[in-house]
Short mmCIF file of C-alpha atoms in Angstrom, two decimals:
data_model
loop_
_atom_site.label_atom_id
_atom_site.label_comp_id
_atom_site.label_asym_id
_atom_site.label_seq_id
_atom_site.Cartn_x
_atom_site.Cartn_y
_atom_site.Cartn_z
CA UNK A 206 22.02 -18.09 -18.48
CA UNK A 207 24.21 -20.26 -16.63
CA UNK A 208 22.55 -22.78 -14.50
CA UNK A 209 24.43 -23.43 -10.75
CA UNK A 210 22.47 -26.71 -9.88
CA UNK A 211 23.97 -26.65 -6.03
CA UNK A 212 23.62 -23.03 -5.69
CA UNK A 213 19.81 -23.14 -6.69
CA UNK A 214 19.28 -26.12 -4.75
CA UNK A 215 20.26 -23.82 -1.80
CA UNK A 216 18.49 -20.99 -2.71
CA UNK A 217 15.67 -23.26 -2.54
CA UNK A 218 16.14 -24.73 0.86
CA UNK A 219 16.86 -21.68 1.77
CA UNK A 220 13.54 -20.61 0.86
CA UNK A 221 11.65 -22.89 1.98
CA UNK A 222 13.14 -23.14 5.60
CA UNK A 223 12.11 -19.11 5.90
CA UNK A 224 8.57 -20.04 4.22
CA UNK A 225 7.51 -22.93 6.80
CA UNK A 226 9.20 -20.53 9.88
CA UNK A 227 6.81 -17.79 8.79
CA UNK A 228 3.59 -18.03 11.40
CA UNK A 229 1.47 -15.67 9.45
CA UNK A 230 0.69 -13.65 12.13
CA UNK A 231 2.94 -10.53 11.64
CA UNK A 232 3.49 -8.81 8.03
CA UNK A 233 6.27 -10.90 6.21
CA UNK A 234 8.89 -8.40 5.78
CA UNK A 235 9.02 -7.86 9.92
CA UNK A 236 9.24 -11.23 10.27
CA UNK A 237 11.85 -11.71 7.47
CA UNK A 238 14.16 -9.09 9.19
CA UNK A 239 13.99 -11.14 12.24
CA UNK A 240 14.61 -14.63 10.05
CA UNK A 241 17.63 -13.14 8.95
CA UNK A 242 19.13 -11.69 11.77
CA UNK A 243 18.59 -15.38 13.27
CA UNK A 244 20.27 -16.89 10.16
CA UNK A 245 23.70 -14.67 10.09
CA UNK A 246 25.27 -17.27 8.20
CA UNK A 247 23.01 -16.01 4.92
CA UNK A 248 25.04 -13.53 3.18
CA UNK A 249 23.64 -10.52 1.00
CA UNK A 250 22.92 -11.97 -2.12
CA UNK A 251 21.29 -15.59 -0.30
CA UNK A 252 18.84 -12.95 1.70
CA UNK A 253 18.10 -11.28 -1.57
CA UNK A 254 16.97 -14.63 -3.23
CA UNK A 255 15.05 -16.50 -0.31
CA UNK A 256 13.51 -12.75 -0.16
CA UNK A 257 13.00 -12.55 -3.98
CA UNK A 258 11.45 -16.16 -3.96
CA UNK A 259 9.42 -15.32 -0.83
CA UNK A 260 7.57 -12.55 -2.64
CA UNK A 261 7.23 -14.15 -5.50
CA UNK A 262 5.40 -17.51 -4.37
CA UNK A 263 2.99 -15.01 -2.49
CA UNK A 264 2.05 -13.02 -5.58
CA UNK A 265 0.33 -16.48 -6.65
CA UNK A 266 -2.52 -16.27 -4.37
CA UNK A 267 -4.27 -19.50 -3.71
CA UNK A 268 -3.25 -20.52 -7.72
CA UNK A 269 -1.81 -24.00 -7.97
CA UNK A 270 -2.31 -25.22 -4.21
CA UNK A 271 -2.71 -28.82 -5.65
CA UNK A 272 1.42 -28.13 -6.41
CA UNK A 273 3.82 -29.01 -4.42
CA UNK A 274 6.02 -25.73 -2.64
CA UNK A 275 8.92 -26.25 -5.20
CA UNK A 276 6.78 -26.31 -7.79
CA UNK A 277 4.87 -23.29 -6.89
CA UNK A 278 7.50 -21.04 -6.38
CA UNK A 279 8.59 -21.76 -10.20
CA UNK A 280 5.17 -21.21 -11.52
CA UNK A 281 5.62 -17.72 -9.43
CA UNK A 282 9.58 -17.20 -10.87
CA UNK A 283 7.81 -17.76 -14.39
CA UNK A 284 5.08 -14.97 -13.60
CA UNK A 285 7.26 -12.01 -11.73
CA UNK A 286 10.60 -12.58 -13.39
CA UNK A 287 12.30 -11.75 -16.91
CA UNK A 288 15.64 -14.04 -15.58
CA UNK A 289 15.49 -16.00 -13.80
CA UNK A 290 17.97 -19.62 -13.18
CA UNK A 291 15.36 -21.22 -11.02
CA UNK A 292 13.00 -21.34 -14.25
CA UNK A 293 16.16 -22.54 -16.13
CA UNK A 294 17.16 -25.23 -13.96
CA UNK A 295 13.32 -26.71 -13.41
CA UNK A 296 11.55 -26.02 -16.50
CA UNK A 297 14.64 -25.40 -19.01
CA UNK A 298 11.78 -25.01 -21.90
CA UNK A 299 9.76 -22.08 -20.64
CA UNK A 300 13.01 -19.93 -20.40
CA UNK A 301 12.54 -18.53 -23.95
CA UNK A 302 9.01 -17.38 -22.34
CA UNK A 303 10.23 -15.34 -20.03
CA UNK A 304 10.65 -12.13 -21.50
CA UNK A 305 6.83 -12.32 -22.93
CA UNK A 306 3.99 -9.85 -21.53
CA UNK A 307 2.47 -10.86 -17.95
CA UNK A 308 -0.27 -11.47 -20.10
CA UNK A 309 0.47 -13.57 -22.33
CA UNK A 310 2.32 -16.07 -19.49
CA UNK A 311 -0.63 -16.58 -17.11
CA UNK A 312 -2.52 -17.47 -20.70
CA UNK A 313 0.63 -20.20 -20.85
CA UNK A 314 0.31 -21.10 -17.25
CA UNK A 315 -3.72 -21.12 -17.56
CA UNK A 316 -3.70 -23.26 -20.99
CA UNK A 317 -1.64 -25.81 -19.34
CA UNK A 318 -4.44 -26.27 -16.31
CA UNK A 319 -1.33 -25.02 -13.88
CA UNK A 320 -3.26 -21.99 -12.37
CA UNK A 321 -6.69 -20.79 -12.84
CA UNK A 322 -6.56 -16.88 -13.25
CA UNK A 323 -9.48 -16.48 -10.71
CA UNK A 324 -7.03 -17.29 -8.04
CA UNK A 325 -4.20 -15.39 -8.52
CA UNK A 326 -6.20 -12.75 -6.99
CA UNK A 327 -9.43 -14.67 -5.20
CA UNK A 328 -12.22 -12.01 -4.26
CA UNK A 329 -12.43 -10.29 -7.90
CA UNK A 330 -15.91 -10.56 -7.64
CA UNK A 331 -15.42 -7.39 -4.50
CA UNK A 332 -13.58 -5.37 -7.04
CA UNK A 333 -15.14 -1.56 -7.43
CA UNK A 334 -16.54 -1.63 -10.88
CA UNK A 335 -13.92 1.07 -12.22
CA UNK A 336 -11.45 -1.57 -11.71
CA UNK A 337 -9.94 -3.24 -14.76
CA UNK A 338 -9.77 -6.73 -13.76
CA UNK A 339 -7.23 -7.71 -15.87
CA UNK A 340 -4.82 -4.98 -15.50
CA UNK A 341 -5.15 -5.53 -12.13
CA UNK A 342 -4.74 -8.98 -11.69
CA UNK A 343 -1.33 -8.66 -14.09
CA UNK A 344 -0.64 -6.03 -11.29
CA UNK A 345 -0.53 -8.22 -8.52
CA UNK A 346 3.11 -9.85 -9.73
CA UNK A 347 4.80 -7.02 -10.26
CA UNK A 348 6.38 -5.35 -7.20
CA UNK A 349 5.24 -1.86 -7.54
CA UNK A 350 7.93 1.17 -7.49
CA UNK A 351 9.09 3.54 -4.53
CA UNK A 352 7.26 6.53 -4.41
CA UNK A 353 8.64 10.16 -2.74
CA UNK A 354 7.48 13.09 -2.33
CA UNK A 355 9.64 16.05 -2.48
CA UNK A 356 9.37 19.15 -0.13
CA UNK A 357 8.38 22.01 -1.56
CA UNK A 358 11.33 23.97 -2.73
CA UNK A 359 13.72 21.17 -2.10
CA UNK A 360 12.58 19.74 -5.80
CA UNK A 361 16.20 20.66 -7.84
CA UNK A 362 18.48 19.89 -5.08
CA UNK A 363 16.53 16.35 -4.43
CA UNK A 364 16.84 15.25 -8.10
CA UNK A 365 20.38 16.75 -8.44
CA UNK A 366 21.32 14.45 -5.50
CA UNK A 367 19.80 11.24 -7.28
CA UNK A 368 21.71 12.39 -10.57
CA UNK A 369 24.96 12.76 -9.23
CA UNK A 370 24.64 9.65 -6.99
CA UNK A 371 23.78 7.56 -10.65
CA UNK A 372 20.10 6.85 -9.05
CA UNK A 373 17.61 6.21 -11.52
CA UNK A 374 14.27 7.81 -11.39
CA UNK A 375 11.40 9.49 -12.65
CA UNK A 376 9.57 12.46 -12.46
CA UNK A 377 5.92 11.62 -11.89
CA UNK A 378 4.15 15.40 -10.61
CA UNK A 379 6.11 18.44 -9.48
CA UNK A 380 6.97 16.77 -6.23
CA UNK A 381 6.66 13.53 -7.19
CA UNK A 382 9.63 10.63 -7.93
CA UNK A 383 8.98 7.03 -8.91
CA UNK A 384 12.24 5.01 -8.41
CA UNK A 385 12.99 1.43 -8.33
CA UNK A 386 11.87 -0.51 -4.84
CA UNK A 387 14.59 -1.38 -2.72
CA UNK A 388 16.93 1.74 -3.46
CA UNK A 389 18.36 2.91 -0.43
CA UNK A 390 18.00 6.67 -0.36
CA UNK A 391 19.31 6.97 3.60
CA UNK A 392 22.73 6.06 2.41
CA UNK A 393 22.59 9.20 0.04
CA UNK A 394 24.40 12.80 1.93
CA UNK A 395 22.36 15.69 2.20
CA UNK A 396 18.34 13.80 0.93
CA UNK A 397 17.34 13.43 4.63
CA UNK A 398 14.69 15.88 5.25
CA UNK A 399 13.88 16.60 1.88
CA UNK A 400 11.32 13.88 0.92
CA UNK A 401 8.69 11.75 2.24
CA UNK A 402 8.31 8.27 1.25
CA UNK A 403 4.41 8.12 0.11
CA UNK A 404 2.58 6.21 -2.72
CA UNK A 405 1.27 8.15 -5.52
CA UNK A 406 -1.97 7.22 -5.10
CA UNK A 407 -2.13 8.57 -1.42
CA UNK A 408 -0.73 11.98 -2.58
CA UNK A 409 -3.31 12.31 -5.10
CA UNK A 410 -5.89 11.79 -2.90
CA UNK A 411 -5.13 15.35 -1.46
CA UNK A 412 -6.04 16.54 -4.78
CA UNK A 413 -9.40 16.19 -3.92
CA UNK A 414 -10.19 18.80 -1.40
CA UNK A 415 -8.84 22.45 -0.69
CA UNK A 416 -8.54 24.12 2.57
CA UNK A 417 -8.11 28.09 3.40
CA UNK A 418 -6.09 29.44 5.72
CA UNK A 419 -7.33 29.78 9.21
CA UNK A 420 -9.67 26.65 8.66
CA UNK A 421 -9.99 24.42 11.66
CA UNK A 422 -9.34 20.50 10.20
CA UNK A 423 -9.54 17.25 11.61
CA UNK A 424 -7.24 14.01 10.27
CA UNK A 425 -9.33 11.52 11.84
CA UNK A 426 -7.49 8.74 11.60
CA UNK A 427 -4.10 9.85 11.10
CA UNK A 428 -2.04 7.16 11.67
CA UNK A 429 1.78 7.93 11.46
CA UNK A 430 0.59 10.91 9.92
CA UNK A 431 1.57 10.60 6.21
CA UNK A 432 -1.52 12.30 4.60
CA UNK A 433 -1.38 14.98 7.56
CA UNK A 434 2.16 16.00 6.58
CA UNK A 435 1.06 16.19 2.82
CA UNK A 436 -1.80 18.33 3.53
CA UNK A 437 0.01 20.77 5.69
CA UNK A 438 2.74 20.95 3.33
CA UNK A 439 0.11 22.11 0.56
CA UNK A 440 -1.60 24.27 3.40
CA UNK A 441 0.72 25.17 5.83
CA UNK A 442 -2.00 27.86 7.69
CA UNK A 443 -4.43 25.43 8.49
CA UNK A 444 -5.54 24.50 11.94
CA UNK A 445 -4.84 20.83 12.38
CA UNK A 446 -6.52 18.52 14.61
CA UNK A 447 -4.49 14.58 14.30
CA UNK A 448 -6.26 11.68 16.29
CA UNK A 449 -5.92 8.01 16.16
CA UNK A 450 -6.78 5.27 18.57
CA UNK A 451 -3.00 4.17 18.91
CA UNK A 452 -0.68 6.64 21.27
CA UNK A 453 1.92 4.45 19.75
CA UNK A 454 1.13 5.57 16.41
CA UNK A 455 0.83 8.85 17.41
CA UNK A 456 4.11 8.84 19.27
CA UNK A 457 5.46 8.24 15.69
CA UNK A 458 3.57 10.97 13.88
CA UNK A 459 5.14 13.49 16.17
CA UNK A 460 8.76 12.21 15.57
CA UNK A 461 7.98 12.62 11.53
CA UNK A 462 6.07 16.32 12.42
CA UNK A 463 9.27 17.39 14.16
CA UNK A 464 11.72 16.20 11.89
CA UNK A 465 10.12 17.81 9.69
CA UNK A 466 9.45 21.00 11.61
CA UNK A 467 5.73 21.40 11.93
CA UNK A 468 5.13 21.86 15.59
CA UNK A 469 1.60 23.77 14.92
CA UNK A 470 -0.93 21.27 15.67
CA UNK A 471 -3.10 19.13 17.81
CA UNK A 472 -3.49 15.51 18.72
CA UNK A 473 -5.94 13.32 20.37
CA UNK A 474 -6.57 9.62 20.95
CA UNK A 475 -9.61 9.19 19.93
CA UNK A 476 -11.86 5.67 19.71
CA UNK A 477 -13.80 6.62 16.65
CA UNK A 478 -16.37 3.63 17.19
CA UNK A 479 -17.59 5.52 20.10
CA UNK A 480 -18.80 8.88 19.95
CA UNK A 481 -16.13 11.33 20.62
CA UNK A 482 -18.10 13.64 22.17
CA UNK A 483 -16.74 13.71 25.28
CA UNK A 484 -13.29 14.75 23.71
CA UNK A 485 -13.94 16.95 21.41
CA UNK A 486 -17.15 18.60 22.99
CA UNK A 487 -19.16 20.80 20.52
CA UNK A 488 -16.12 21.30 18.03
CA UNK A 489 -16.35 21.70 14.73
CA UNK A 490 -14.49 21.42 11.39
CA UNK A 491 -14.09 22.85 8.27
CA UNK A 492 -12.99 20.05 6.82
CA UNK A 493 -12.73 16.02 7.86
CA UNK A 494 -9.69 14.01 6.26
CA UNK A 495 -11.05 10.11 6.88
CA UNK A 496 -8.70 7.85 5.88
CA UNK A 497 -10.83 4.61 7.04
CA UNK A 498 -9.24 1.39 8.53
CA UNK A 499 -9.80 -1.16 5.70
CA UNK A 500 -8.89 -4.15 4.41
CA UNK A 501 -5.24 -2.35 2.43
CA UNK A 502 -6.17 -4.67 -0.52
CA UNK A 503 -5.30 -1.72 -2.86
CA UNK A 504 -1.34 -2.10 -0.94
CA UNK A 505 -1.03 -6.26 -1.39
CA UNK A 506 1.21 -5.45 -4.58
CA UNK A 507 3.48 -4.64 -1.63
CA UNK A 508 2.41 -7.03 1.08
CA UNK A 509 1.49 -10.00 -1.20
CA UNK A 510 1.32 -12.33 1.46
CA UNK A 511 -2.31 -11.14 2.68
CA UNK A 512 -4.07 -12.51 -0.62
CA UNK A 513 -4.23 -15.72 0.45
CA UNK A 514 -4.12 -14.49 4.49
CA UNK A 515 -7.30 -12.51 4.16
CA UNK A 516 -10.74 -13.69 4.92
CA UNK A 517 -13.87 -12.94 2.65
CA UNK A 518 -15.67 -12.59 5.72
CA UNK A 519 -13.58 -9.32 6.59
CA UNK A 520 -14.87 -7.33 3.73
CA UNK A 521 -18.53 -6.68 5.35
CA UNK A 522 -16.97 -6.29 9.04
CA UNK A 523 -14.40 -3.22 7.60
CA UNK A 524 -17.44 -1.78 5.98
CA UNK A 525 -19.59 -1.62 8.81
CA UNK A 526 -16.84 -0.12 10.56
CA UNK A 527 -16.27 2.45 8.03
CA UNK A 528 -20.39 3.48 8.23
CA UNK A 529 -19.82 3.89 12.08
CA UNK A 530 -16.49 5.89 11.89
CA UNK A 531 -18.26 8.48 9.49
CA UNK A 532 -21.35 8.36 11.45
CA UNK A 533 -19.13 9.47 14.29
CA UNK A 534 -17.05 11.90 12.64
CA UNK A 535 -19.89 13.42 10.86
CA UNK A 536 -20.98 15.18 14.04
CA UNK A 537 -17.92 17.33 14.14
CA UNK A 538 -18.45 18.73 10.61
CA UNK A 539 -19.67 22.10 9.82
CA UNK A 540 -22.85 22.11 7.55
CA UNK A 541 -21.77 22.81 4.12
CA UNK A 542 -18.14 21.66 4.96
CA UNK A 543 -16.53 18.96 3.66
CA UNK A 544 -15.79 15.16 4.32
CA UNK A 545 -12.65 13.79 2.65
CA UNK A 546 -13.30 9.64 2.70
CA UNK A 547 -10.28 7.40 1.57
CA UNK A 548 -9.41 3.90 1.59
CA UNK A 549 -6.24 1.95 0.12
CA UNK A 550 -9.12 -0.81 -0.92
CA UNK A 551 -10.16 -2.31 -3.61
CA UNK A 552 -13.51 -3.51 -2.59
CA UNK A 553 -16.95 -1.82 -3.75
CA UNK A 554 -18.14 -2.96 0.02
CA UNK A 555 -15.28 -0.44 1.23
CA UNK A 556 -15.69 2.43 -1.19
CA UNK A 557 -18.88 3.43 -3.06
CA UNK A 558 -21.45 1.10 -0.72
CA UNK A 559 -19.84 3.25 2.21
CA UNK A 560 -20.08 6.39 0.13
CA UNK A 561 -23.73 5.79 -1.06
CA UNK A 562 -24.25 4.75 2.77
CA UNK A 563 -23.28 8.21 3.90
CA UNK A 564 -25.22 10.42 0.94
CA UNK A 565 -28.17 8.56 1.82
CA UNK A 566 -28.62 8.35 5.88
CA UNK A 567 -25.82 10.59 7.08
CA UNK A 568 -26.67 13.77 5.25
CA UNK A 569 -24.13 14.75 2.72
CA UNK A 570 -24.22 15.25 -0.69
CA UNK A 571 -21.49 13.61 -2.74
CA UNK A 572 -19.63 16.15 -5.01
CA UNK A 573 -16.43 13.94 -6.77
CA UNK A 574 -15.35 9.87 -5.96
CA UNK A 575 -12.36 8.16 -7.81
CA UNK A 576 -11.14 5.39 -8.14
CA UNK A 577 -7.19 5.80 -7.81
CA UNK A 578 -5.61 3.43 -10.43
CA UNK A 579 -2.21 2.63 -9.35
CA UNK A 580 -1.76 -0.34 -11.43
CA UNK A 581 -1.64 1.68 -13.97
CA UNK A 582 1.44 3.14 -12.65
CA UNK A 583 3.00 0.44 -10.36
CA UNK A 584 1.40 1.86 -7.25
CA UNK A 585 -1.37 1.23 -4.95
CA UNK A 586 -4.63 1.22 -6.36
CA UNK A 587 -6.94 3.34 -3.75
CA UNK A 588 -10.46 5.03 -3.08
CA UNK A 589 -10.93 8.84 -2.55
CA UNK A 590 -14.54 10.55 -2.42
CA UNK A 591 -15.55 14.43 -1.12
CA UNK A 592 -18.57 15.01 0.19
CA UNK A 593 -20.64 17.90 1.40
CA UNK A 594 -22.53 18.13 4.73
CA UNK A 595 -26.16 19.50 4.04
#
């Protein structure tokens, strides 16, 4: 691999100018867009790299802090790369490495007291015990793939498009496609409409539950709706109910629910922490979809930066959320009917201490919980578990 010892030292400065302007309030890739659009004088390929390197460094967690930032982001090139000219030009002996297993290079990293594998990833003591450690932690510095789910019926003409267009992918379910991150499907005639950009993980969790038609449901926290449109697309004669505490949020569920054509349903903002009785009255469900705020630690393949952002402390304050959101929803559930609880965590506090919280004070029995392995797959590792109201 040739070795451009000016153009890496840019790529470097580069990086670490858009590294020490990043105030770590904001998710990285928002702020990124707005780093470049203040930097025109970056062409394509110099935003790809200070992007690239970006990434990269945060996929280290809190390993090698005693480093300096230069040295860092090589340990982190070494780690998430196969090529890679910044390994060349720095350490010009572990090039022949780079090709090995993830594995087998944090062992490298590890046996030359560089990193310590506990901080790669620092609150593996949280992890749900289903959790492979290991296969998880190697997850963590890979970027995972782009998920889609395809609209029913729309499945041939969808992967047609992609074929004739030379786009790589693979079929994952029926309406499933994994393709690399970063391709740009907008640019691609006649797709728009025809997918939905959703982990795999989140469309599995759907799997869990099934609804009749004419069945009143609730999607508690709905967000910008991406479960909501899944479900209705499997069960397009149920009665929807969509609430979050965001209008904002809701403002941009609607714009996805009518450009997709679903105009049969309801919304509410609704402050779960409070009792929404005085919205909803004496209503009741046939079904509850909770998708629980939580910490998103099963997402940080994708937003890297929080490992080392995120406070231990936050674990037990999303988990007593979580109890008082189900507590609250609970109340609008039929007896007999069914709870659907998610998370995108990784944290026992978030998934079966919550679930063992609500079998044993809030009345429900629990029928199926699984642990959603995306790093098995290159997608987000998250939480799904049905209950039953008593």
């Amino acid at each position: 691999m040739e070795v451009n010892e000016r153009r890496i030292g840019q790529q470097i400065r580069n990086f670490e100018r858009a590294l020490s302007s990043y105030p770590n309030k904001e998710p990285f890739s928002r702020f990124l867009t707005q780093f470049f659009k203040d930097n025109k004088q970056m062409g394509s390929s110099d935003r790809r790299m200070t992007s690239r390197l970006c990434y990269n460094f945060f996929r280290l967690g809190t390993a090698a802090t005693q480093l300096s930032v230069t040295d860092r982001v090589v340990l982190a090139e070494f780690l998430c790369e196969t090529e890679s000219t910044v390994v060349s030009y720095y350490k010009p002996d572990w090039t022949s490495r780079l090709g090995d297993p993830v594995s087998d290079k944090i062992d490298f990293l590890v046996g030359l007291d560089l990193i310590n594998r506990s901080d790669l990833f620092p609150l593996q003591q949280h992890l749900s015990a289903p959790i492979d450690t290991e296969l998880f932690l190697q997850s963590q510095l890979v970027q995972p793939d782009l998920f889609i789910r395809l609209k029913r019926g729309s499945e041939a003409k969808v992967k047609h498009i992609l074929t004739e267009a030379e786009v790589t992918f693979e079929n994952i379910r029926p309406h499933t496609l994994a393709l690399r991150n970063g391709t740009n499907l907008q640019q691609l005639k006649g797709l728009s409409g025809l997918y939905e950009v959703q982990d795999l993980s989140s469309q599995k969790t759907i799997d869990l539950i099934e609804a009749k038609d004419g069945e009143s449901w609730w999607d508690a926290c709905a967000a910008s709706g991406g479960k909501a449109l899944l479900f209705l697309d499997k069960y397009p004669s149920v009665k929807l109910l969509v609430s979050d505490i965001r209008m904002s949020i809701l403002r941009n569920l609607d714009e996805r629910f009518d450009f997709a054509g679903i105009k049969n349903y309801r919304k509410k903002v609704i402050d779960l922490t409070r009792d929404p009785l005085t919205i909803l009255d004496k209503e009741l469900f046939d079904g509850i979809i909770l998708d629980a705020p939580c910490s998103g630690s099963g997402t940080w393949g994708r937003t890297p930066e929080m490992i080392s952002q995120f406070k231990e402390s936050a674990i037990e304050n999303f988990s007593v959320l979580q109890r008082q959101i189900a507590k609250n929803v609970l109340r609008h559930l039929k007896p007999g009917k069914t709870l659907l609880y998610i998370t995108c965590s990784v944290f026992k506090e978030e998934n079966e201490d919550v679930v063992n919280f609500i079998s044993e004070h809030l009345g429900c029995e629990l029928e199926e919980m699984v642990t959603l392995k995306g790093y098995e797959q290159q997608a987000d590792t998250m939480f799904a578990a049905r209950l039953r109201k008593k």
